[in-house]
JSON list of C-alpha atoms in Angstrom, two decimals:
[
{"chain": "T", "resi": 17, "resn": "MET", "atom": "CA", "xyz": [38.02, 17.25, -52.08]},
{"chain": "T", "resi": 18, "resn": "THR", "atom": "CA", "xyz": [36.39, 14.88, -49.64]},
{"chain": "T", "resi": 19, "resn": "LYS", "atom": "CA", "xyz": [32.69, 14.66, -49.01]},
{"chain": "T", "resi": 20, "resn": "ASP", "atom": "CA", "xyz": [33.11, 15.16, -45.27]},
{"chain": "T", "resi": 21, "resn": "VAL", "atom": "CA", "xyz": [35.01, 18.44, -45.13]},
{"chain": "T", "resi": 22, "resn": "LEU", "atom": "CA", "xyz": [35.33, 21.03, -47.84]},
{"chain": "T", "resi": 23, "resn": "ALA", "atom": "CA", "xyz": [37.60, 24.04, -47.57]},
{"chain": "T", "resi": 24, "resn": "ALA", "atom": "CA", "xyz": [36.19, 27.48, -48.31]},
{"chain": "T", "resi": 25, "resn": "SER", "atom": "CA", "xyz": [38.11, 27.54, -51.59]},
{"chain": "T", "resi": 26, "resn": "ASP", "atom": "CA", "xyz": [36.61, 24.15, -52.53]},
{"chain": "T", "resi": 27, "resn": "ILE", "atom": "CA", "xyz": [33.09, 25.50, -51.99]},
{"chain": "T", "resi": 28, "resn": "ALA", "atom": "CA", "xyz": [33.91, 28.53, -54.14]},
{"chain": "T", "resi": 29, "resn": "ASP", "atom": "CA", "xyz": [35.33, 26.23, -56.85]},
{"chain": "T", "resi": 30, "resn": "LEU", "atom": "CA", "xyz": [32.12, 24.17, -56.80]},
{"chain": "T", "resi": 31, "resn": "LEU", "atom": "CA", "xyz": [30.05, 27.34, -57.20]},
{"chain": "T", "resi": 32, "resn": "PHE", "atom": "CA", "xyz": [32.22, 28.44, -60.13]},
{"chain": "T", "resi": 33, "resn": "ASN", "atom": "CA", "xyz": [31.83, 25.00, -61.76]},
{"chain": "T", "resi": 34, "resn": "ILE", "atom": "CA", "xyz": [28.06, 25.23, -61.35]},
{"chain": "T", "resi": 35, "resn": "ALA", "atom": "CA", "xyz": [28.00, 28.75, -62.79]},
{"chain": "T", "resi": 36, "resn": "ASP", "atom": "CA", "xyz": [30.34, 28.02, -65.69]},
{"chain": "T", "resi": 37, "resn": "SER", "atom": "CA", "xyz": [29.19, 24.62, -66.91]},
{"chain": "T", "resi": 38, "resn": "ARG", "atom": "CA", "xyz": [26.12, 23.62, -64.88]},
{"chain": "T", "resi": 39, "resn": "CYS", "atom": "CA", "xyz": [28.23, 20.81, -63.46]},
{"chain": "T", "resi": 40, "resn": "LYS", "atom": "CA", "xyz": [25.84, 18.40, -61.73]},
{"chain": "T", "resi": 41, "resn": "LYS", "atom": "CA", "xyz": [28.67, 16.58, -59.97]},
{"chain": "T", "resi": 42, "resn": "SER", "atom": "CA", "xyz": [29.84, 19.86, -58.39]},
{"chain": "T", "resi": 43, "resn": "TYR", "atom": "CA", "xyz": [26.25, 20.64, -57.40]},
{"chain": "T", "resi": 44, "resn": "GLU", "atom": "CA", "xyz": [25.89, 17.21, -55.83]},
{"chain": "T", "resi": 45, "resn": "GLN", "atom": "CA", "xyz": [29.09, 17.67, -53.80]},
{"chain": "T", "resi": 46, "resn": "LEU", "atom": "CA", "xyz": [27.96, 21.14, -52.74]},
{"chain": "T", "resi": 47, "resn": "PHE", "atom": "CA", "xyz": [24.51, 19.85, -51.83]},
{"chain": "T", "resi": 48, "resn": "VAL", "atom": "CA", "xyz": [25.89, 16.98, -49.72]},
{"chain": "T", "resi": 49, "resn": "HIS", "atom": "CA", "xyz": [28.13, 19.40, -47.86]},
{"chain": "T", "resi": 50, "resn": "VAL", "atom": "CA", "xyz": [25.85, 22.42, -47.52]},
{"chain": "T", "resi": 51, "resn": "ALA", "atom": "CA", "xyz": [22.25, 21.14, -47.26]},
{"chain": "T", "resi": 52, "resn": "PRO", "atom": "CA", "xyz": [22.62, 19.53, -43.79]},
{"chain": "T", "resi": 53, "resn": "ARG", "atom": "CA", "xyz": [24.17, 22.74, -42.45]},
{"chain": "T", "resi": 54, "resn": "LEU", "atom": "CA", "xyz": [21.40, 24.84, -43.98]},
{"chain": "T", "resi": 55, "resn": "LEU", "atom": "CA", "xyz": [18.80, 22.52, -42.50]},
{"chain": "T", "resi": 56, "resn": "ASN", "atom": "CA", "xyz": [20.25, 22.88, -38.99]},
{"chain": "T", "resi": 57, "resn": "PHE", "atom": "CA", "xyz": [20.49, 26.64, -39.48]},
{"chain": "T", "resi": 58, "resn": "SER", "atom": "CA", "xyz": [16.88, 26.83, -40.68]},
{"chain": "T", "resi": 59, "resn": "ARG", "atom": "CA", "xyz": [15.57, 24.59, -37.91]},
{"chain": "T", "resi": 60, "resn": "LYS", "atom": "CA", "xyz": [17.10, 26.88, -35.30]},
{"chain": "T", "resi": 61, "resn": "GLN", "atom": "CA", "xyz": [15.73, 29.98, -37.01]},
{"chain": "T", "resi": 62, "resn": "LEU", "atom": "CA", "xyz": [12.21, 28.76, -37.77]},
{"chain": "T", "resi": 63, "resn": "ARG", "atom": "CA", "xyz": [11.54, 25.97, -35.28]},
{"chain": "T", "resi": 64, "resn": "ASP", "atom": "CA", "xyz": [9.33, 24.33, -37.91]},
{"chain": "T", "resi": 65, "resn": "GLU", "atom": "CA", "xyz": [10.58, 21.24, -39.73]},
{"chain": "T", "resi": 66, "resn": "SER", "atom": "CA", "xyz": [8.54, 21.64, -42.90]},
{"chain": "T", "resi": 67, "resn": "MET", "atom": "CA", "xyz": [9.42, 25.32, -43.25]},
{"chain": "T", "resi": 68, "resn": "ALA", "atom": "CA", "xyz": [13.09, 24.54, -42.60]},
{"chain": "T", "resi": 69, "resn": "LEU", "atom": "CA", "xyz": [13.04, 21.90, -45.35]},
{"chain": "T", "resi": 70, "resn": "GLU", "atom": "CA", "xyz": [11.37, 24.35, -47.70]},
{"chain": "T", "resi": 71, "resn": "VAL", "atom": "CA", "xyz": [14.05, 26.97, -46.99]},
{"chain": "T", "resi": 72, "resn": "VAL", "atom": "CA", "xyz": [16.77, 24.43, -47.80]},
{"chain": "T", "resi": 73, "resn": "GLN", "atom": "CA", "xyz": [15.00, 23.45, -51.02]},
{"chain": "T", "resi": 74, "resn": "GLU", "atom": "CA", "xyz": [14.54, 27.07, -52.09]},
{"chain": "T", "resi": 75, "resn": "THR", "atom": "CA", "xyz": [18.12, 27.94, -51.17]},
{"chain": "T", "resi": 76, "resn": "MET", "atom": "CA", "xyz": [19.67, 25.06, -53.07]},
{"chain": "T", "resi": 77, "resn": "LEU", "atom": "CA", "xyz": [17.49, 25.80, -56.10]},
{"chain": "T", "resi": 78, "resn": "LYS", "atom": "CA", "xyz": [18.61, 29.43, -56.02]},
{"chain": "T", "resi": 79, "resn": "VAL", "atom": "CA", "xyz": [22.23, 28.37, -55.63]},
{"chain": "T", "resi": 80, "resn": "TRP", "atom": "CA", "xyz": [21.87, 26.27, -58.78]},
{"chain": "T", "resi": 81, "resn": "LEU", "atom": "CA", "xyz": [20.15, 29.05, -60.70]},
{"chain": "T", "resi": 82, "resn": "LYS", "atom": "CA", "xyz": [22.19, 31.99, -59.42]},
{"chain": "T", "resi": 83, "resn": "ALA", "atom": "CA", "xyz": [25.66, 30.57, -58.85]},
{"chain": "T", "resi": 84, "resn": "HIS", "atom": "CA", "xyz": [26.94, 33.01, -61.50]},
{"chain": "T", "resi": 85, "resn": "LEU", "atom": "CA", "xyz": [26.11, 35.88, -59.12]},
{"chain": "T", "resi": 86, "resn": "TYR", "atom": "CA", "xyz": [28.64, 34.72, -56.52]},
{"chain": "T", "resi": 87, "resn": "ASN", "atom": "CA", "xyz": [31.65, 37.06, -56.42]},
{"chain": "T", "resi": 88, "resn": "SER", "atom": "CA", "xyz": [34.62, 35.77, -54.42]},
{"chain": "T", "resi": 89, "resn": "SER", "atom": "CA", "xyz": [35.99, 39.30, -53.98]},
{"chain": "T", "resi": 90, "resn": "LYS", "atom": "CA", "xyz": [32.91, 40.22, -51.92]},
{"chain": "T", "resi": 91, "resn": "GLY", "atom": "CA", "xyz": [33.08, 37.35, -49.43]},
{"chain": "T", "resi": 92, "resn": "ALA", "atom": "CA", "xyz": [33.33, 33.65, -48.75]},
{"chain": "T", "resi": 93, "resn": "ALA", "atom": "CA", "xyz": [31.18, 31.19, -50.66]},
{"chain": "T", "resi": 94, "resn": "MET", "atom": "CA", "xyz": [29.45, 29.89, -47.52]},
{"chain": "T", "resi": 95, "resn": "THR", "atom": "CA", "xyz": [28.64, 33.47, -46.50]},
{"chain": "T", "resi": 96, "resn": "TRP", "atom": "CA", "xyz": [26.99, 33.99, -49.88]},
{"chain": "T", "resi": 97, "resn": "ILE", "atom": "CA", "xyz": [25.04, 30.72, -49.54]},
{"chain": "T", "resi": 98, "resn": "TYR", "atom": "CA", "xyz": [23.85, 31.67, -46.04]},
{"chain": "T", "resi": 99, "resn": "SER", "atom": "CA", "xyz": [22.73, 35.04, -47.44]},
{"chain": "T", "resi": 100, "resn": "VAL", "atom": "CA", "xyz": [20.71, 33.21, -50.08]},
{"chain": "T", "resi": 101, "resn": "ALA", "atom": "CA", "xyz": [19.22, 31.05, -47.30]},
{"chain": "T", "resi": 102, "resn": "ARG", "atom": "CA", "xyz": [18.38, 34.08, -45.20]},
{"chain": "T", "resi": 103, "resn": "ASN", "atom": "CA", "xyz": [16.60, 35.70, -48.15]},
{"chain": "T", "resi": 104, "resn": "ALA", "atom": "CA", "xyz": [14.75, 32.45, -48.88]},
{"chain": "T", "resi": 105, "resn": "LYS", "atom": "CA", "xyz": [13.64, 32.33, -45.24]},
{"chain": "T", "resi": 106, "resn": "PHE", "atom": "CA", "xyz": [12.34, 35.91, -45.39]},
{"chain": "T", "resi": 107, "resn": "ASP", "atom": "CA", "xyz": [10.54, 35.19, -48.66]},
{"chain": "T", "resi": 108, "resn": "LEU", "atom": "CA", "xyz": [8.90, 32.13, -47.12]},
{"chain": "T", "resi": 109, "resn": "LEU", "atom": "CA", "xyz": [7.85, 34.06, -44.01]},
{"chain": "T", "resi": 110, "resn": "ARG", "atom": "CA", "xyz": [6.38, 36.83, -46.17]},
{"chain": "T", "resi": 111, "resn": "ARG", "atom": "CA", "xyz": [4.47, 34.30, -48.26]},
{"chain": "T", "resi": 112, "resn": "THR", "atom": "CA", "xyz": [3.06, 32.54, -45.22]},
{"chain": "T", "resi": 113, "resn": "LYS", "atom": "CA", "xyz": [2.08, 35.86, -43.66]},
{"chain": "T", "resi": 114, "resn": "HIS", "atom": "CA", "xyz": [0.15, 36.77, -46.81]},
{"chain": "T", "resi": 115, "resn": "GLN", "atom": "CA", "xyz": [-1.44, 33.33, -46.99]},
{"chain": "T", "resi": 116, "resn": "GLN", "atom": "CA", "xyz": [-3.41, 33.60, -43.78]},
{"chain": "T", "resi": 117, "resn": "ASP", "atom": "CA", "xyz": [-6.50, 33.51, -45.97]},
{"chain": "T", "resi": 118, "resn": "TRP", "atom": "CA", "xyz": [-4.97, 30.73, -48.08]},
{"chain": "T", "resi": 119, "resn": "VAL", "atom": "CA", "xyz": [-7.60, 28.44, -49.56]},
{"chain": "T", "resi": 120, "resn": "GLN", "atom": "CA", "xyz": [-7.66, 25.01, -48.00]},
{"chain": "T", "resi": 121, "resn": "GLY", "atom": "CA", "xyz": [-8.91, 21.96, -49.85]},
{"chain": "T", "resi": 122, "resn": "ASP", "atom": "CA", "xyz": [-11.87, 21.63, -47.49]},
{"chain": "T", "resi": 123, "resn": "ASP", "atom": "CA", "xyz": [-12.97, 25.14, -48.46]},
{"chain": "T", "resi": 124, "resn": "LEU", "atom": "CA", "xyz": [-13.53, 24.13, -52.07]},
{"chain": "T", "resi": 125, "resn": "TRP", "atom": "CA", "xyz": [-15.65, 21.03, -51.75]},
{"chain": "T", "resi": 126, "resn": "PRO", "atom": "CA", "xyz": [-17.59, 19.22, -49.06]},
{"chain": "T", "resi": 127, "resn": "ILE", "atom": "CA", "xyz": [-16.38, 16.02, -47.49]},
{"chain": "T", "resi": 128, "resn": "LEU", "atom": "CA", "xyz": [-19.04, 13.66, -48.74]},
{"chain": "T", "resi": 129, "resn": "SER", "atom": "CA", "xyz": [-18.56, 11.00, -46.09]},
{"chain": "T", "resi": 130, "resn": "GLU", "atom": "CA", "xyz": [-19.57, 13.30, -43.22]},
{"chain": "T", "resi": 131, "resn": "GLU", "atom": "CA", "xyz": [-23.11, 13.52, -42.00]},
{"chain": "T", "resi": 132, "resn": "ARG", "atom": "CA", "xyz": [-24.97, 16.48, -43.47]},
{"chain": "T", "resi": 133, "resn": "ASP", "atom": "CA", "xyz": [-26.21, 19.44, -41.51]},
{"chain": "T", "resi": 134, "resn": "SER", "atom": "CA", "xyz": [-28.37, 22.36, -42.62]},
{"chain": "T", "resi": 135, "resn": "ASP", "atom": "CA", "xyz": [-25.33, 24.30, -43.88]},
{"chain": "T", "resi": 136, "resn": "ARG", "atom": "CA", "xyz": [-24.19, 21.44, -46.09]},
{"chain": "T", "resi": 137, "resn": "LEU", "atom": "CA", "xyz": [-24.91, 20.85, -49.74]},
{"chain": "T", "resi": 138, "resn": "PRO", "atom": "CA", "xyz": [-28.08, 18.81, -50.31]},
{"chain": "T", "resi": 139, "resn": "LYS", "atom": "CA", "xyz": [-27.42, 15.22, -51.33]},
{"chain": "T", "resi": 140, "resn": "GLU", "atom": "CA", "xyz": [-29.04, 15.63, -54.76]},
{"chain": "T", "resi": 141, "resn": "PHE", "atom": "CA", "xyz": [-26.37, 18.24, -55.70]},
{"chain": "T", "resi": 142, "resn": "GLU", "atom": "CA", "xyz": [-23.42, 15.98, -54.86]},
{"chain": "T", "resi": 143, "resn": "PRO", "atom": "CA", "xyz": [-23.08, 14.50, -58.38]},
{"chain": "T", "resi": 144, "resn": "ILE", "atom": "CA", "xyz": [-23.06, 17.99, -59.88]},
{"chain": "T", "resi": 145, "resn": "VAL", "atom": "CA", "xyz": [-20.38, 19.17, -57.46]},
{"chain": "T", "resi": 146, "resn": "LYS", "atom": "CA", "xyz": [-18.31, 16.02, -58.06]},
{"chain": "T", "resi": 147, "resn": "GLN", "atom": "CA", "xyz": [-18.54, 16.55, -61.82]},
{"chain": "T", "resi": 148, "resn": "GLU", "atom": "CA", "xyz": [-17.58, 20.24, -61.53]},
{"chain": "T", "resi": 149, "resn": "LEU", "atom": "CA", "xyz": [-14.69, 19.37, -59.23]},
{"chain": "T", "resi": 150, "resn": "GLN", "atom": "CA", "xyz": [-13.42, 16.67, -61.60]},
{"chain": "T", "resi": 151, "resn": "GLU", "atom": "CA", "xyz": [-13.60, 19.10, -64.54]},
{"chain": "T", "resi": 152, "resn": "ARG", "atom": "CA", "xyz": [-11.60, 21.70, -62.60]},
{"chain": "T", "resi": 153, "resn": "ILE", "atom": "CA", "xyz": [-8.97, 19.12, -61.61]},
{"chain": "T", "resi": 154, "resn": "ASP", "atom": "CA", "xyz": [-8.74, 17.88, -65.22]},
{"chain": "T", "resi": 155, "resn": "GLN", "atom": "CA", "xyz": [-7.96, 21.44, -66.36]},
{"chain": "T", "resi": 156, "resn": "LEU", "atom": "CA", "xyz": [-4.90, 21.61, -64.09]},
{"chain": "T", "resi": 157, "resn": "PRO", "atom": "CA", "xyz": [-1.40, 20.74, -65.26]},
{"chain": "T", "resi": 158, "resn": "PRO", "atom": "CA", "xyz": [-0.87, 16.99, -64.73]},
{"chain": "T", "resi": 159, "resn": "ALA", "atom": "CA", "xyz": [1.64, 17.40, -61.87]},
{"chain": "T", "resi": 160, "resn": "GLN", "atom": "CA", "xyz": [-0.73, 19.71, -59.96]},
{"chain": "T", "resi": 161, "resn": "ALA", "atom": "CA", "xyz": [-3.76, 17.51, -60.69]},
{"chain": "T", "resi": 162, "resn": "ALA", "atom": "CA", "xyz": [-1.94, 14.47, -59.29]},
{"chain": "T", "resi": 163, "resn": "VAL", "atom": "CA", "xyz": [-1.16, 16.31, -56.04]},
{"chain": "T", "resi": 164, "resn": "VAL", "atom": "CA", "xyz": [-4.77, 17.53, -55.66]},
{"chain": "T", "resi": 165, "resn": "ARG", "atom": "CA", "xyz": [-6.17, 14.05, -56.23]},
{"chain": "T", "resi": 166, "resn": "MET", "atom": "CA", "xyz": [-3.78, 12.49, -53.72]},
{"chain": "T", "resi": 167, "resn": "ILE", "atom": "CA", "xyz": [-4.08, 15.05, -50.94]},
{"chain": "T", "resi": 168, "resn": "CYS", "atom": "CA", "xyz": [-7.62, 16.36, -51.30]},
{"chain": "T", "resi": 169, "resn": "LEU", "atom": "CA", "xyz": [-9.48, 13.36, -52.67]},
{"chain": "T", "resi": 170, "resn": "GLN", "atom": "CA", "xyz": [-7.51, 10.40, -51.36]},
{"chain": "T", "resi": 171, "resn": "GLY", "atom": "CA", "xyz": [-6.54, 12.05, -48.07]},
{"chain": "T", "resi": 172, "resn": "VAL", "atom": "CA", "xyz": [-2.81, 11.31, -48.13]},
{"chain": "T", "resi": 173, "resn": "THR", "atom": "CA", "xyz": [-0.45, 13.59, -46.21]},
{"chain": "T", "resi": 174, "resn": "HIS", "atom": "CA", "xyz": [1.98, 15.98, -47.87]},
{"chain": "T", "resi": 175, "resn": "GLN", "atom": "CA", "xyz": [4.85, 13.68, -46.86]},
{"chain": "T", "resi": 176, "resn": "GLU", "atom": "CA", "xyz": [3.12, 10.61, -48.32]},
{"chain": "T", "resi": 177, "resn": "ALA", "atom": "CA", "xyz": [2.45, 12.47, -51.57]},
{"chain": "T", "resi": 178, "resn": "SER", "atom": "CA", "xyz": [6.08, 13.59, -51.66]},
{"chain": "T", "resi": 179, "resn": "GLU", "atom": "CA", "xyz": [7.30, 10.02, -51.31]},
{"chain": "T", "resi": 180, "resn": "ALA", "atom": "CA", "xyz": [4.78, 8.60, -53.80]},
{"chain": "T", "resi": 181, "resn": "LEU", "atom": "CA", "xyz": [5.60, 11.20, -56.45]},
{"chain": "T", "resi": 182, "resn": "GLY", "atom": "CA", "xyz": [9.34, 11.22, -55.74]},
{"chain": "T", "resi": 183, "resn": "VAL", "atom": "CA", "xyz": [9.51, 15.00, -55.31]},
{"chain": "T", "resi": 184, "resn": "PRO", "atom": "CA", "xyz": [10.48, 17.19, -52.32]},
{"chain": "T", "resi": 185, "resn": "ILE", "atom": "CA", "xyz": [7.72, 18.08, -49.88]},
{"chain": "T", "resi": 186, "resn": "GLY", "atom": "CA", "xyz": [8.11, 21.76, -50.75]},
{"chain": "T", "resi": 187, "resn": "THR", "atom": "CA", "xyz": [7.32, 20.92, -54.37]},
{"chain": "T", "resi": 188, "resn": "VAL", "atom": "CA", "xyz": [4.17, 19.08, -53.28]},
{"chain": "T", "resi": 189, "resn": "LYS", "atom": "CA", "xyz": [3.07, 22.07, -51.21]},
{"chain": "T", "resi": 190, "resn": "SER", "atom": "CA", "xyz": [3.81, 24.50, -54.05]},
{"chain": "T", "resi": 191, "resn": "ARG", "atom": "CA", "xyz": [1.89, 22.40, -56.56]},
{"chain": "T", "resi": 192, "resn": "LEU", "atom": "CA", "xyz": [-1.07, 22.11, -54.19]},
{"chain": "T", "resi": 193, "resn": "ARG", "atom": "CA", "xyz": [-1.09, 25.84, -53.44]},
{"chain": "T", "resi": 194, "resn": "LEU", "atom": "CA", "xyz": [-0.94, 26.75, -57.14]},
{"chain": "T", "resi": 195, "resn": "ALA", "atom": "CA", "xyz": [-3.61, 24.19, -58.06]},
{"chain": "T", "resi": 196, "resn": "LEU", "atom": "CA", "xyz": [-6.03, 25.33, -55.37]},
{"chain": "T", "resi": 197, "resn": "GLN", "atom": "CA", "xyz": [-5.48, 28.95, -56.34]},
{"chain": "T", "resi": 198, "resn": "LYS", "atom": "CA", "xyz": [-6.24, 28.14, -60.00]},
{"chain": "T", "resi": 199, "resn": "MET", "atom": "CA", "xyz": [-9.33, 26.20, -58.99]},
{"chain": "T", "resi": 200, "resn": "LYS", "atom": "CA", "xyz": [-10.54, 29.02, -56.77]},
{"chain": "T", "resi": 201, "resn": "GLU", "atom": "CA", "xyz": [-10.04, 31.56, -59.56]},
{"chain": "T", "resi": 202, "resn": "ALA", "atom": "CA", "xyz": [-11.93, 29.31, -61.97]},
{"chain": "T", "resi": 203, "resn": "LEU", "atom": "CA", "xyz": [-14.81, 28.94, -59.50]},
{"chain": "T", "resi": 204, "resn": "ASP", "atom": "CA", "xyz": [-14.90, 32.71, -58.90]},
{"chain": "T", "resi": 205, "resn": "GLU", "atom": "CA", "xyz": [-15.37, 33.39, -62.63]}
]
């Protein structure tokens, strides 16, 4: 097998190796061959780079976890992988549709550097809010807390956080979403 071109049977063999023995080398070869194609496919479908990257990440994770579900008698390996990608895309679109009221970081705490208006928190309450916010962040799992501190407190972008933490951008977004949801639930109690 070469890295440039894999035959359909080679892709199926890689899937079987992943399913049978969790072969990381087979997964790496599959990833190198399939991920760029999935990204192009997703870009055309979604016309949104970050969503396309998230679909690829979700698809490749599901391929790793569910390779044992591939059945060569039902179709080609690439067809199965594209079906997984299609389902991942639909799942992502459903999630984003239901997250129209998704909590943003700015909804949870004021930006203290901005000039205050009558709707803003009085200055004397800022230390209390900062303390409460820090306590809520400290209660998060460490990976989620790190993302919240970077994005919401330090103002780095999702991409910058992804690079600094050495994780995919979809992971950063997932951690942030989960962390903010936990913080919102804690504040609602």
